[in-house]
């Protein structure tokens, strides 16, 4: 549910010349495989991280805290890492970020297999991996514009989005199945996926050093350009609030399902299947988004989706097993993408091409901040109240968001 950043530079000029074109198709394939492998490995290990902590004797609150801290660790680096990437270090950052992540997750798999994994080691490795991933994501923004001709960029972005959704479908199921065989296996798979990503980036021949024109500002001021634009534009403020809250709610609901199913004695495989169903629903919603937006209109669609999320979120408080969690999470994941796509499209219309990447970083930071806080709150309420409390709290937040969106969603039409 975070904004797609690969499409932030659709109008980038052809900086590489005709001589670079023969390598562009090959380099895009390598870039696609790097992103697909990364996404698949991340989903496979991420789904079992809370289960691993619970199996080691830690509480749901601790599991939520580890997940929240790991997400928060990467939030601060995103806007800053985008600046050196734009200055010409894009390929270097992507390669070393993937390599460092491979080493971090590989150390978790090794110590877990040997029976010597500690909470400090796990937390440290996850923090390193999140820092590296934040740098990789920031550096990868704009790569499509450098390896693909303008006419091919929409199709390229669609293929990258399809890979992400495919990872959401396959990753949790594969991670759950691997965890049943060995607790170390999902983390080994994630380490190998990062190694594949590093090798793919290393094999790209296109010159990715396409620095932006220097502004004369310092690093922090350059990174803050997107924030200044968001503060000035009412539509961008609406997008920021909507994406941050909806993404945070989605993460809370995910952990509600994890904690509830684990307490009921459900294994990792059923949980993986539940999340795979949710990923499939998200894929279907993404594919249907353009037609749905044309039929209903931007403002009406965003408002209707937000109100529809209220009963779906509240209903998760009554879920009792894998089937009910799968159906309700799937419904939530089905209705969110059309509204998210509409809002992301309006961002591209409002933001100037020169600052679109940094605007995306601001939206991603807000979304990531909500996602970082969400598992902490979910674990706290699950431990001290019950597993239904987070879902009810989310329903209340979505109700407030629906009221706000109803008043402001006309901006999406004004920007069209």
XYZ file of C-alpha atoms in Angstrom:
416
model
C 0.000 0.000 0.000
C 2.884 2.270 -0.168
C 3.212 4.567 -3.250
C 5.044 3.017 -6.154
C 8.301 4.923 -6.608
C 9.552 3.401 -9.848
C 7.117 5.548 -11.824
C 8.270 8.769 -10.237
C 10.404 9.745 -13.234
C 8.350 8.914 -16.345
C 9.424 12.029 -18.183
C 13.141 11.713 -17.523
C 15.216 12.709 -20.551
C 17.180 10.162 -22.492
C 20.585 10.755 -20.901
C 22.267 7.694 -22.291
C 21.992 8.133 -26.028
C 21.231 5.616 -28.710
C 24.419 3.660 -28.078
C 23.092 2.454 -24.725
C 19.816 1.107 -26.144
C 20.999 -2.419 -27.098
C 21.792 -3.088 -23.439
C 18.599 -1.574 -22.062
C 16.375 -4.666 -22.449
C 18.983 -6.911 -20.855
C 19.588 -4.474 -18.010
C 15.893 -4.116 -17.309
C 15.585 -7.899 -17.075
C 18.431 -7.917 -14.562
C 16.796 -5.076 -12.626
C 13.460 -6.918 -12.673
C 15.050 -10.112 -11.349
C 16.855 -8.160 -8.640
C 13.598 -6.621 -7.431
C 11.597 -9.836 -7.787
C 14.143 -11.910 -5.854
C 14.402 -9.262 -3.155
C 10.614 -9.011 -2.767
C 10.103 -12.775 -2.679
C 12.794 -13.357 -0.065
C 11.576 -10.484 2.092
C 8.023 -11.812 2.110
C 9.181 -15.360 2.875
C 11.206 -14.356 5.946
C 8.958 -11.507 7.094
C 5.932 -13.739 7.542
C 7.751 -16.030 9.989
C 9.737 -13.459 11.982
C 6.947 -12.960 14.561
C 6.447 -16.734 14.760
C 10.161 -17.231 15.386
C 10.147 -14.740 18.254
C 7.067 -16.335 19.781
C 8.584 -19.826 19.463
C 11.727 -18.599 21.258
C 9.580 -17.686 24.256
C 9.134 -13.975 23.674
C 5.787 -12.227 24.064
C 3.583 -10.796 21.347
C 4.577 -7.348 22.594
C 8.257 -8.167 22.036
C 7.517 -9.540 18.570
C 5.642 -6.396 17.679
C 8.419 -4.215 19.131
C 11.124 -5.948 17.062
C 9.073 -5.587 13.898
C 8.300 -1.946 14.644
C 11.896 -1.013 15.464
C 13.143 -2.744 12.329
C 10.710 -0.785 10.171
C 11.537 2.483 11.920
C 15.251 1.903 11.360
C 14.901 2.333 7.627
C 12.596 5.333 7.676
C 15.236 7.944 8.454
C 17.616 6.915 5.676
C 15.178 6.919 2.763
C 15.052 10.664 2.021
C 18.779 11.081 2.699
C 19.925 8.141 0.563
C 17.977 9.499 -2.434
C 20.319 12.488 -2.663
C 23.665 10.649 -3.175
C 21.866 8.278 -5.534
C 20.780 11.227 -7.672
C 24.342 12.530 -7.522
C 25.644 9.407 -9.270
C 26.049 6.630 -6.676
C 22.880 4.728 -7.592
C 24.468 1.452 -8.728
C 27.056 1.399 -5.935
C 24.407 1.891 -3.257
C 22.129 -0.791 -4.696
C 24.929 -3.367 -4.939
C 26.401 -2.908 -1.469
C 23.005 -2.604 0.182
C 21.981 -5.997 -1.200
C 25.333 -7.530 -0.247
C 25.128 -6.272 3.336
C 21.551 -7.517 3.670
C 22.633 -10.964 2.437
C 25.323 -11.153 5.111
C 22.960 -9.981 7.873
C 20.211 -12.508 7.091
C 22.774 -15.231 6.440
C 24.137 -14.777 9.967
C 20.604 -15.232 11.364
C 20.118 -18.463 9.408
C 23.503 -19.839 10.510
C 23.164 -19.100 14.228
C 19.574 -20.296 14.253
C 20.587 -23.589 12.650
C 23.340 -23.980 15.270
C 20.931 -23.142 18.096
C 22.814 -20.030 19.245
C 20.505 -17.220 18.078
C 19.903 -14.513 20.684
C 17.392 -11.690 20.684
C 20.229 -9.140 20.498
C 21.711 -10.860 17.440
C 18.339 -11.103 15.727
C 17.467 -7.479 16.425
C 20.899 -6.285 15.271
C 20.693 -8.267 12.029
C 17.184 -7.053 11.302
C 18.232 -3.434 11.932
C 21.205 -3.762 9.572
C 18.983 -5.349 6.932
C 16.394 -2.577 7.221
C 19.017 0.191 6.980
C 20.485 -1.452 3.878
C 17.062 -2.016 2.340
C 16.112 1.640 2.847
C 19.250 2.687 0.985
C 18.534 0.187 -1.809
C 14.947 1.382 -2.246
C 16.015 5.023 -2.366
C 18.777 4.325 -4.885
C 16.525 2.243 -7.136
C 14.127 5.133 -7.733
C 14.543 6.398 -11.249
C 16.411 3.332 -12.527
C 13.622 2.469 -14.963
C 14.060 5.834 -16.686
C 17.770 5.116 -17.129
C 17.487 1.603 -18.572
C 14.252 1.894 -20.593
C 13.265 4.212 -23.461
C 10.328 6.492 -22.558
C 7.854 4.499 -24.661
C 8.670 1.307 -22.753
C 8.592 2.766 -19.240
C 4.856 2.261 -18.474
C 5.101 -1.433 -19.368
C 8.297 -1.740 -17.341
C 6.673 -0.196 -14.274
C 3.702 -2.551 -14.665
C 6.030 -5.559 -14.751
C 7.771 -4.420 -11.574
C 4.425 -3.942 -9.833
C 3.318 -7.402 -10.945
C 6.489 -8.882 -9.466
C 5.783 -7.197 -6.131
C 2.229 -8.514 -6.047
C 3.425 -11.968 -7.067
C 5.831 -11.930 -4.141
C 2.949 -11.068 -1.825
C 1.129 -14.139 -3.109
C 3.990 -16.661 -3.188
C 6.307 -15.363 -0.470
C 4.142 -15.977 2.622
C 3.146 -19.466 1.486
C 6.741 -20.410 0.676
C 7.968 -18.903 3.929
C 5.370 -20.777 5.956
C 6.167 -24.072 4.240
C 9.929 -23.563 4.667
C 9.480 -22.710 8.352
C 7.691 -26.014 8.867
C 10.780 -27.801 7.546
C 13.371 -25.709 9.374
C 13.164 -22.413 11.247
C 16.385 -21.259 9.593
C 15.282 -21.977 6.024
C 13.207 -18.815 5.340
C 16.087 -16.599 6.501
C 18.578 -18.521 4.377
C 16.262 -18.065 1.397
C 16.072 -14.321 2.066
C 19.873 -14.097 2.286
C 20.195 -15.899 -1.051
C 17.611 -13.580 -2.617
C 19.715 -10.574 -1.606
C 22.781 -12.246 -3.107
C 20.886 -12.731 -6.368
C 19.857 -9.072 -6.306
C 23.451 -7.942 -5.761
C 24.716 -10.058 -8.654
C 21.971 -8.770 -10.964
C 22.781 -5.155 -10.142
C 26.492 -5.841 -10.602
C 25.782 -7.310 -14.048
C 23.949 -4.236 -15.358
C 25.959 -2.466 -18.068
C 23.987 0.744 -18.366
C 25.639 3.793 -16.854
C 23.355 4.640 -13.936
C 25.326 7.758 -13.054
C 22.776 10.366 -14.060
C 23.146 13.002 -11.345
C 20.584 15.764 -10.966
C 21.660 19.319 -11.529
C 23.250 20.619 -8.319
C 21.045 23.010 -6.420
C 23.736 24.469 -4.187
C 21.788 23.400 -1.096
C 23.113 21.095 1.565
C 22.160 17.434 1.865
C 19.391 17.983 4.391
C 17.862 20.875 2.480
C 17.902 18.906 -0.782
C 16.264 15.945 0.934
C 13.582 18.237 2.396
C 12.445 19.602 -0.984
C 9.701 16.988 -1.214
C 8.460 17.792 2.280
C 8.146 21.470 1.431
C 5.999 20.670 -1.581
C 3.755 18.320 0.413
C 3.193 21.053 2.985
C 2.130 23.513 0.264
C -0.214 21.219 -1.699
C -3.581 20.259 -0.112
C -3.914 17.221 -2.373
C -0.520 15.890 -1.330
C -1.476 16.324 2.317
C -4.603 14.247 1.683
C -2.522 11.537 0.006
C -0.036 11.534 2.892
C -2.732 11.160 5.557
C -4.655 8.504 3.613
C -1.683 6.333 2.689
C -0.079 6.545 6.122
C -3.247 5.615 8.019
C -4.382 2.892 5.637
C -0.930 1.335 5.492
C -0.646 1.402 9.276
C -4.066 -0.213 9.645
C -3.146 -2.922 7.137
C -0.012 -3.786 9.129
C -1.974 -3.885 12.399
C -4.518 -6.250 10.856
C -1.716 -8.475 9.613
C -0.297 -8.787 13.134
C -3.770 -9.285 14.558
C -4.049 -12.353 12.332
C -0.530 -13.562 13.257
C -1.081 -13.308 17.007
C -4.614 -14.708 16.969
C -3.781 -17.708 14.787
C -0.628 -18.469 16.744
C -2.540 -18.447 20.046
C -5.128 -20.789 18.581
C -2.412 -23.307 17.738
C -2.476 -22.751 13.991
C 0.845 -23.528 12.320
C 2.926 -21.367 10.019
C 1.611 -22.959 6.827
C -2.070 -21.941 7.311
C -0.913 -18.441 8.209
C 1.169 -18.314 5.029
C -1.831 -19.401 2.997
C -3.999 -16.699 4.623
C -1.461 -14.048 3.669
C -1.069 -15.503 0.179
C -4.835 -15.180 -0.312
C -4.568 -11.554 0.797
C -1.748 -10.984 -1.683
C -3.816 -12.531 -4.472
C -6.704 -10.233 -3.613
C -4.344 -7.263 -3.700
C -3.125 -8.348 -7.135
C -6.725 -8.566 -8.386
C -7.500 -5.128 -6.957
C -4.437 -3.624 -8.628
C -5.342 -5.112 -12.010
C -8.912 -3.819 -11.736
C -7.911 -0.353 -10.520
C -7.794 1.494 -13.887
C -11.234 0.311 -15.027
C -12.790 0.920 -11.617
C -11.364 4.452 -11.490
C -12.730 5.293 -14.942
C -16.169 3.951 -14.075
C -16.654 5.626 -10.692
C -14.416 8.685 -10.810
C -11.489 9.486 -8.544
C -13.185 11.326 -5.691
C -16.144 8.942 -5.472
C -13.873 5.903 -5.558
C -11.528 7.112 -2.816
C -14.450 8.056 -0.577
C -16.325 4.787 -1.146
C -13.255 2.643 -0.495
C -12.495 4.456 2.757
C -16.031 3.991 4.084
C -16.072 0.352 2.967
C -12.936 -0.320 5.013
C -14.782 0.585 8.232
C -17.045 -2.516 8.475
C -14.380 -4.809 7.021
C -11.862 -3.717 9.638
C -14.361 -3.980 12.493
C -15.407 -7.464 11.351
C -11.850 -8.739 11.904
C -12.470 -8.377 15.632
C -14.895 -11.300 15.337
C -12.694 -13.584 13.192
C -11.983 -16.978 14.749
C -9.923 -19.051 12.334
C -7.865 -19.134 9.124
C -10.926 -19.093 6.849
C -12.489 -16.009 8.392
C -9.169 -14.166 8.638
C -8.363 -15.063 5.047
C -11.732 -13.856 3.747
C -11.692 -10.570 5.656
C -8.027 -9.738 5.025
C -8.563 -10.620 1.381
C -11.514 -8.231 1.171
C -9.465 -5.441 2.748
C -6.582 -6.042 0.334
C -8.982 -6.176 -2.612
C -10.557 -2.749 -2.076
C -7.463 -0.732 -1.098
C -5.436 -0.791 -4.384
C -7.942 1.081 -6.615
C -8.021 4.054 -4.257
C -4.261 3.923 -3.735
C -3.649 3.914 -7.496
C -5.905 6.954 -7.969
C -4.081 8.898 -5.264
C -0.646 7.953 -6.595
C -1.631 9.077 -10.089
C -2.706 12.465 -8.714
C 0.680 12.832 -7.011
C 2.404 12.607 -10.401
C 0.144 15.371 -11.738
C 0.806 17.733 -8.848
C 4.509 17.199 -8.207
C 7.062 18.556 -10.655
C 9.279 15.898 -12.258
C 12.371 17.315 -10.544
C 10.995 16.586 -7.065
C 8.803 13.541 -7.641
C 11.337 11.127 -6.161
C 11.665 13.192 -3.007
C 7.905 13.588 -2.722
C 7.706 9.798 -2.981
C 10.277 9.560 -0.196
C 8.142 11.801 2.032
C 5.047 9.673 1.398
C 7.060 6.515 1.925
C 8.472 7.845 5.202
C 5.002 8.654 6.507
C 3.710 5.265 5.418
C 6.738 3.516 6.877
C 6.373 5.386 10.153
C 2.801 4.183 10.498
C 3.891 0.665 9.589
C 6.655 0.806 12.211
C 4.299 1.884 14.993
C 1.533 -0.521 13.990
C 3.065 -3.857 15.122
C 4.132 -2.332 18.441
C 0.563 -1.255 19.176
C -0.858 -4.545 17.906
C 1.423 -6.552 20.191
C 0.749 -4.283 23.177
C -3.027 -4.555 22.876
C -2.891 -8.281 22.093
C -0.911 -8.922 25.286
C -2.743 -6.568 27.655
C -6.296 -6.628 26.281
C -7.101 -9.226 23.611
C -6.518 -9.820 19.929
C -9.835 -8.167 19.007
C -8.888 -4.768 20.477
C -6.473 -3.685 17.684
C -9.089 -4.357 14.992
C -11.684 -2.256 16.827
C -9.174 0.557 17.267
C -8.371 0.429 13.559
C -12.061 0.634 12.699
C -12.335 3.823 14.764
C -9.320 5.356 12.992
C -10.676 4.445 9.565
C -14.001 6.068 10.475
C -12.197 9.338 11.223
C -10.244 8.976 7.987
C -13.468 8.398 6.038
C -14.956 11.618 7.411
C -11.782 13.533 6.488
C -11.614 11.928 3.044
C -15.261 12.738 2.318
C -14.522 16.402 2.906
C -11.260 16.484 0.957
C -11.560 13.855 -1.808
C -12.891 16.382 -4.330
C -9.287 17.516 -4.623
C -8.532 14.336 -6.552
C -10.950 15.495 -9.250
C -9.612 19.057 -9.222
C -6.113 17.763 -9.970
C -7.250 15.557 -12.853
